Coordinates of C-alpha atoms and ligand atoms in Angstrom, one line a residue:
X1 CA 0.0 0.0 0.0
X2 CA 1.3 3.3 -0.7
X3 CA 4.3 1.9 -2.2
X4 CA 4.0 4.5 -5.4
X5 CA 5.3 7.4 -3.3
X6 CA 8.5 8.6 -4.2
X7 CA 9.4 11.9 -1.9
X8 CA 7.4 13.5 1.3
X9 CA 6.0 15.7 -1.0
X10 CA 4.2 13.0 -3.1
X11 CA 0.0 13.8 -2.5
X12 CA -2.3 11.9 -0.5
X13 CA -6.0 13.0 -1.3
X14 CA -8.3 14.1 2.1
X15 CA -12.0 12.8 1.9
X16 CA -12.7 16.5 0.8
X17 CA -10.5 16.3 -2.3
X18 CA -7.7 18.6 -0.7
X19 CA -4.1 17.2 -1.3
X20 CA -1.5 16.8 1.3
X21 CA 2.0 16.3 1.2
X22 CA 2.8 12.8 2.9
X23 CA 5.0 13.3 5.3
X24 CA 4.9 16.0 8.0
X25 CA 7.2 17.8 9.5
X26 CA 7.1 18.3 13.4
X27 CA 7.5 20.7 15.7
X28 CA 6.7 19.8 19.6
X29 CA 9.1 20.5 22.0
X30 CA 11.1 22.9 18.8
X31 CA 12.0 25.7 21.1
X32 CA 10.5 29.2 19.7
X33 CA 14.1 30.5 19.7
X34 CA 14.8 27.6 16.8
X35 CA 11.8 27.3 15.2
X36 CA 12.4 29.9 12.5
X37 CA 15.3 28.7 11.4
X38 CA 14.3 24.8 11.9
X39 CA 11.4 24.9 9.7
X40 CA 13.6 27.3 7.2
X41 CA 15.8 24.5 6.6
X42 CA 12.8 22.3 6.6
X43 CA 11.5 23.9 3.6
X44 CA 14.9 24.0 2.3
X45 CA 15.3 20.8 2.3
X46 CA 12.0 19.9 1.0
X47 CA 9.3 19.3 3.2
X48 CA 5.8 21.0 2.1
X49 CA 4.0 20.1 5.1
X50 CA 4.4 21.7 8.8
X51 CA 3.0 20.3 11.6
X52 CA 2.8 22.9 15.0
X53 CA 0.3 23.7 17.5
X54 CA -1.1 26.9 20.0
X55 CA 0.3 25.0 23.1
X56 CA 4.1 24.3 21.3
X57 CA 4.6 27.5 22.0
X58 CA 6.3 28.4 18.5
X59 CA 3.4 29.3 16.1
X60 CA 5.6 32.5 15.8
X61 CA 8.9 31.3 14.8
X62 CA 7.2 28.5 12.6
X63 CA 5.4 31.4 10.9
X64 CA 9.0 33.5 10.7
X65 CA 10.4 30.2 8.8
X66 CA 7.5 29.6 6.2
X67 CA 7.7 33.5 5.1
X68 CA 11.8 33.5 5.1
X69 CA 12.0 30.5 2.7
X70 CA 10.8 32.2 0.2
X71 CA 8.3 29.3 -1.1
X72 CA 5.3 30.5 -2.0
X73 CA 1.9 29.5 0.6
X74 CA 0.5 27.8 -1.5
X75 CA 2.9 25.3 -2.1
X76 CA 3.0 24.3 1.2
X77 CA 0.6 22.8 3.3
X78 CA 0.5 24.1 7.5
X79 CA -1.6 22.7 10.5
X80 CA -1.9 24.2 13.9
X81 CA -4.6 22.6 16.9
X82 CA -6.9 23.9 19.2
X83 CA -5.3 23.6 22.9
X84 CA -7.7 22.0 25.3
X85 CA -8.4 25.6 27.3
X86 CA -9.7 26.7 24.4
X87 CA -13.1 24.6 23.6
X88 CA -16.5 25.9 23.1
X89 CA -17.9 27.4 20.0
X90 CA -16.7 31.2 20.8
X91 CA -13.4 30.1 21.8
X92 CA -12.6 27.9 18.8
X93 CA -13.1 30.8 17.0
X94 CA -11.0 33.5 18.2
X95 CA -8.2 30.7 19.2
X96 CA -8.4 30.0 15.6
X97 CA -7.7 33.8 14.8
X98 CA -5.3 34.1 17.2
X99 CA -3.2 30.9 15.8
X100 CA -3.5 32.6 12.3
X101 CA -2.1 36.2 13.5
X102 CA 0.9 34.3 15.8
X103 CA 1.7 32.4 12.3
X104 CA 1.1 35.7 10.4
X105 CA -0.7 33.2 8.1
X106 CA -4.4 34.2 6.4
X107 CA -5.8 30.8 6.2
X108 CA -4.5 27.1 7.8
X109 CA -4.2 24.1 5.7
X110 CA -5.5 21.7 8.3
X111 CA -6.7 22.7 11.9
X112 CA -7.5 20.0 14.7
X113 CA -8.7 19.9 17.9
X114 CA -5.7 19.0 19.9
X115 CA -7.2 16.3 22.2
X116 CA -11.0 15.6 23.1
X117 CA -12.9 16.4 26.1
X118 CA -13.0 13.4 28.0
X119 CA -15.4 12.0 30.7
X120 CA -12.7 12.1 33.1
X121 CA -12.8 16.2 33.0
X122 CA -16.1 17.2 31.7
X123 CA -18.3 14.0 33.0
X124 CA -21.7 14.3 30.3
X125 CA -20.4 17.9 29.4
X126 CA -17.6 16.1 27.6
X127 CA -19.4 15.1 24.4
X128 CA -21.2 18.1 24.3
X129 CA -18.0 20.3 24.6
X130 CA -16.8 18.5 21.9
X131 CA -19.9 18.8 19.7
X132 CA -19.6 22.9 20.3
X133 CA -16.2 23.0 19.7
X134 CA -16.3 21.1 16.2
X135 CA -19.6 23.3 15.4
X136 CA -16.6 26.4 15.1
X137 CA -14.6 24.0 13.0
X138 CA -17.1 23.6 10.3
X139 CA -17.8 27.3 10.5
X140 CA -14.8 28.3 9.9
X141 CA -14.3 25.8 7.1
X142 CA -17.4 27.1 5.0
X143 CA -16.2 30.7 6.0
X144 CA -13.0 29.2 3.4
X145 CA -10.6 30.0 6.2
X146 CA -9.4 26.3 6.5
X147 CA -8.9 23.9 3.7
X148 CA -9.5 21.1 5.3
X149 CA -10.5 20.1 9.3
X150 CA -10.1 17.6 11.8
X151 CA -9.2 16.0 15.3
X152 CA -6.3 15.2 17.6
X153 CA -6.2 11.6 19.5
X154 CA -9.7 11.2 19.2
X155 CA -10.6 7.4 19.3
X156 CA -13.4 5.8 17.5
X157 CA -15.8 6.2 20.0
X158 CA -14.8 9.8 20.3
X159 CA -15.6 10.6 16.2
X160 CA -18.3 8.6 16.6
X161 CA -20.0 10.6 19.4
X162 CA -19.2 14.0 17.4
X163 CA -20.8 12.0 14.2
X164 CA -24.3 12.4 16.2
X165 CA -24.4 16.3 15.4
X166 CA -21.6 16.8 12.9
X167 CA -23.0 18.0 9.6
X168 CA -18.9 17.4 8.5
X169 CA -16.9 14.4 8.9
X170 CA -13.4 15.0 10.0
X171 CA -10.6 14.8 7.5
X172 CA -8.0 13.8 9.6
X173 CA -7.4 11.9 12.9
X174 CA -3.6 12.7 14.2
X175 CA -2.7 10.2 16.6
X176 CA 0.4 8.6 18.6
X177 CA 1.5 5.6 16.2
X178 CA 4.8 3.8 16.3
X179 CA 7.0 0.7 16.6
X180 CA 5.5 -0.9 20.1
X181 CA 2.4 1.7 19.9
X182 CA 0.6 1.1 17.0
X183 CA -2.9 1.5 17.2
X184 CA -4.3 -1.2 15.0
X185 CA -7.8 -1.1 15.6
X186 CA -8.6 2.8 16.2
X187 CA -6.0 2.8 12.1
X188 CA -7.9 0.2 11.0
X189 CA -11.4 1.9 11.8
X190 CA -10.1 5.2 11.0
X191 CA -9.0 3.7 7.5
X192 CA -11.9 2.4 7.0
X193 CA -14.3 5.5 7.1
X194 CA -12.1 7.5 4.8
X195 CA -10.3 9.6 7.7
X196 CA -6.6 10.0 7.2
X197 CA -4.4 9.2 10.1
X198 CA -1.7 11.2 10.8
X199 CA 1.1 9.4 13.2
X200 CA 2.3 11.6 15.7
X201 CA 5.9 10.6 17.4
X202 CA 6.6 8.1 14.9
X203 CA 10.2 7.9 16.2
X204 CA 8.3 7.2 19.9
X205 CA 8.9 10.9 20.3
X206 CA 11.9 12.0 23.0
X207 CA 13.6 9.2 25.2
X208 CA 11.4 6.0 23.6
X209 CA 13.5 2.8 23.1
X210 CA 12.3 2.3 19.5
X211 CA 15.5 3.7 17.6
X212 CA 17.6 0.9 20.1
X213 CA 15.0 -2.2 19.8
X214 CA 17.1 -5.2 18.1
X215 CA 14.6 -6.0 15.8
X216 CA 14.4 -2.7 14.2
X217 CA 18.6 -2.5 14.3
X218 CA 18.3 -6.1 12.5
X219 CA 15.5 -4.7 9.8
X220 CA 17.5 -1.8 9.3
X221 CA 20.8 -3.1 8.8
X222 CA 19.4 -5.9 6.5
X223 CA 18.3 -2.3 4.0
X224 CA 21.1 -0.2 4.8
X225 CA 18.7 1.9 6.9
X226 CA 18.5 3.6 9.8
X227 CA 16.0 2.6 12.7
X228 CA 14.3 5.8 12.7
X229 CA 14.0 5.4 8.6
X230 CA 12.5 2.0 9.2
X231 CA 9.9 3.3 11.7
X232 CA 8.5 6.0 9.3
X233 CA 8.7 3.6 6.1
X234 CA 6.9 1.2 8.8
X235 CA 4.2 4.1 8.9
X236 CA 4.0 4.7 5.3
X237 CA 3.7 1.4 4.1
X238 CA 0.2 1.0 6.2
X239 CA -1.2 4.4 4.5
X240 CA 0.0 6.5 7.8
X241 CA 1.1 9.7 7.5
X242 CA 4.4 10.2 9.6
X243 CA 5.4 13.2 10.8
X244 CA 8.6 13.0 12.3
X245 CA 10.2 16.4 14.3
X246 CA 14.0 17.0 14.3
X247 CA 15.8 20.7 15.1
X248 CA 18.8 18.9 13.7
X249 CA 19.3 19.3 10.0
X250 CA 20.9 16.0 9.1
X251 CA 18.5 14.4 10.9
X252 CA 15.7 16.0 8.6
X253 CA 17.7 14.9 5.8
X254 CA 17.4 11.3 6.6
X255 CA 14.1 11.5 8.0
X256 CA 12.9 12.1 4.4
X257 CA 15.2 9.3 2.7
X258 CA 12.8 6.3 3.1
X259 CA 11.4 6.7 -0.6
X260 CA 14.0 4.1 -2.0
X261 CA 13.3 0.9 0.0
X262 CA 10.4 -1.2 1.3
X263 CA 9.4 -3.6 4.2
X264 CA 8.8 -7.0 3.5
X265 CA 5.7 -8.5 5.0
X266 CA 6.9 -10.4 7.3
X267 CA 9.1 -7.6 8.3
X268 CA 5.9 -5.1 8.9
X269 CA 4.5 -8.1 11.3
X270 CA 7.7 -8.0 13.1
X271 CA 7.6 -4.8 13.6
X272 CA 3.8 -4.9 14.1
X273 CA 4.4 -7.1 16.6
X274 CA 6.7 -5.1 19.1
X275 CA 6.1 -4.6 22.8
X276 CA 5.7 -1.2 24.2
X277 CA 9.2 0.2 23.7
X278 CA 7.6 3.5 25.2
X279 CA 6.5 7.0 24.3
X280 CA 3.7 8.4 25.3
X281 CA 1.4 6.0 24.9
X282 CA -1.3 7.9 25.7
X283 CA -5.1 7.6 26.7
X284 CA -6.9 10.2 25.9
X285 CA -9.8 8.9 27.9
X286 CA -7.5 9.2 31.0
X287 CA -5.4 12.4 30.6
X288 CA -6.4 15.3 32.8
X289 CA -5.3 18.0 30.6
Ligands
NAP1 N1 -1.3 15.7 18.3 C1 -0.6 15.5 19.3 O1 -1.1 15.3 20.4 C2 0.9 15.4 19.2 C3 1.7 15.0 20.2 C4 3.0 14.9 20.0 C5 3.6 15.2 18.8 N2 2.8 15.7 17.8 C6 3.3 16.0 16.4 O2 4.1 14.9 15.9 C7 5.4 15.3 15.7 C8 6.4 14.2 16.0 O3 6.3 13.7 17.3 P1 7.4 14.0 18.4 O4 8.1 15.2 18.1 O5 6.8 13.8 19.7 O6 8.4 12.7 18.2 P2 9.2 12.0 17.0 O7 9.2 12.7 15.8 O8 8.8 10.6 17.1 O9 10.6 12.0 17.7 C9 11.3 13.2 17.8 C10 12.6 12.9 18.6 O10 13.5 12.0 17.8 C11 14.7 12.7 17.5 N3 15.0 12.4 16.1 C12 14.4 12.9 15.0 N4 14.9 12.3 13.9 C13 15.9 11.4 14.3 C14 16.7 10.5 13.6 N5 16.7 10.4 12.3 N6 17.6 9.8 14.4 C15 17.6 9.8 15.7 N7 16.8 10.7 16.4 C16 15.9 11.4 15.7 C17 14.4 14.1 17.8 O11 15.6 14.8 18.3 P3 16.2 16.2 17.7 O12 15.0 17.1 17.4 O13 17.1 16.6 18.8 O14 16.9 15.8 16.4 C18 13.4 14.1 18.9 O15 14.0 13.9 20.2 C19 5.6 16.5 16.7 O16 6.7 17.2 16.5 C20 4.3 17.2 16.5 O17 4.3 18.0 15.4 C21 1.4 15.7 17.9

């Protein structure tokens, strides 16, 4: 599957029509102080599509990058999120402004709610926070000042809950997806109604053991690889977008290199097949953020 891509900026096609580059680059944890000249060479080096968020912190410097490369908007292809303070129909809205004036940006590519209200928090209020909050999404989509819209670590049971009043279906569905974390059945279903999903710390983010595991050392040694080339191929392969984030150039480089190989079968299952080698792992049912 998805074996006819050739670079990151090969197209996938959202269930609107709206094409997006497919791979991402990331941004958490990309210091404002770096961000402008992180996503620069970014864009230098090729990647069209530019993952951030409000509650990263760097909206500004990520902005200051995209308008000093010198590539034109529409050739590239930006997403922020809604932080979680920020819900509610009125909110959404001017949180969404607010994004857009930090980025200096006059329309977003692909905007998310960052994480759903859960049960934990918001007890019955949850679903209907959630229902409010995409209400602004789909506003602000038909106003034309988002191309495309979507969510952020919502499981099934989450879309399907916002499905009861949504007159839109979302787009996209980013969630946490790697080697030992792979979340087979909320991909599968995802997959399955026409929602991309985006794979957020495909690498297992910062301190994970997924670039170390022997079994991804032994795949990526048998194709001349590295282990964190392996886990985004990995991604690819089962029609996941990856969006891996490095502030270190090289690392960008060889982050995009994964064009010119492919996994066996056998070697997805291995890799399918990995215990939790950490990350996040998280439960969005359970945070309390
Ligand atoms: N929606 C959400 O809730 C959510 C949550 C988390 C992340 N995200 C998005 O997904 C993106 C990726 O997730 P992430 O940043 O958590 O983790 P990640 O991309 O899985 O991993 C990033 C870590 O791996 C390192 N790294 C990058 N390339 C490498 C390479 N080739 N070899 C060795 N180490 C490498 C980076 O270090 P250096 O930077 O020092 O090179 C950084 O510590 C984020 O940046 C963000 O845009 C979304």
């Amino acid at each position: 599957m998805d074996n006819h891509f050739t670079s990151v900026t090969s197209m996938r096609r959202l269930n609107n029509g709206v094409e997006i580059p497919c791979v991402g680059y990331g941004t958490f944890r990309t210091p404002e102080s770096v961000a402008k000249q992180s996503v620069m060479d970014a864009i230098e080096l090729g990647y069209r599509h530019i993952d951030t968020a409000a509650v990263y912190e760097n909206e500004v410097g990520v902005g200051q990058g995209i308008a000093a490369s010198g590539v034109a908007r529409e050739e590239l292809f930006v997403t922020s999120k809604l932080w979680n303070t920020e819900r509610g129909y009125e909110k959404t809205k001017a949180a969404f402004q607010a994004t857009l004036d930090r980025l200096k940006l006059d329309y977003l590519d692909l905007y998310l709610i960052h994480w759903p209200a859960n049960e934990k928090q918001f007890g019955q209020d949850a679903e209907k926070l959630n229902a409010e909050t995409w209400r602004a999404m789909e506003d602000l989509y038909n106003e034309g000042r988002i191309r495309a819209i979507g969510v952020s670590n919502f499981l099934p049971h989450h879309i399907k809950a916002l499905m009861k009043t949504a007159k839109i279906k979302p787009m996209v569905d980013q969630i946490e997806v790697h080697p030992g974390w792979p979340q087979t059945e909320a991909v599968q279903w995802l997959q399955e109604q026409d929602i991309l999903v985006e794979g957020w710390g495909p690498l297992g983010g910062q301190g994970a053991k997924v670039l170390v595991n022997d079994t991804m050392k032994e795949i990526a040694k048998a194709h001349g690889k590295s282990t964190a080339q392996v886990a985004l191929r990995w991604e690819l392969q089962q029609g996941v977008l990856p969006l891996p984030k490095s502030v270190h150039r090289e690392r960008s480089a060889q982050n995009m290199e994964i064009f010119d190989f492919a996994l066996s079968e056998s070697e997805m299952q291995m890799i399918q097949a990995l215990p939790n080698l950490g990350g996040q792992c998280a439960k969005p049912d359970e945070v309390d953020f």
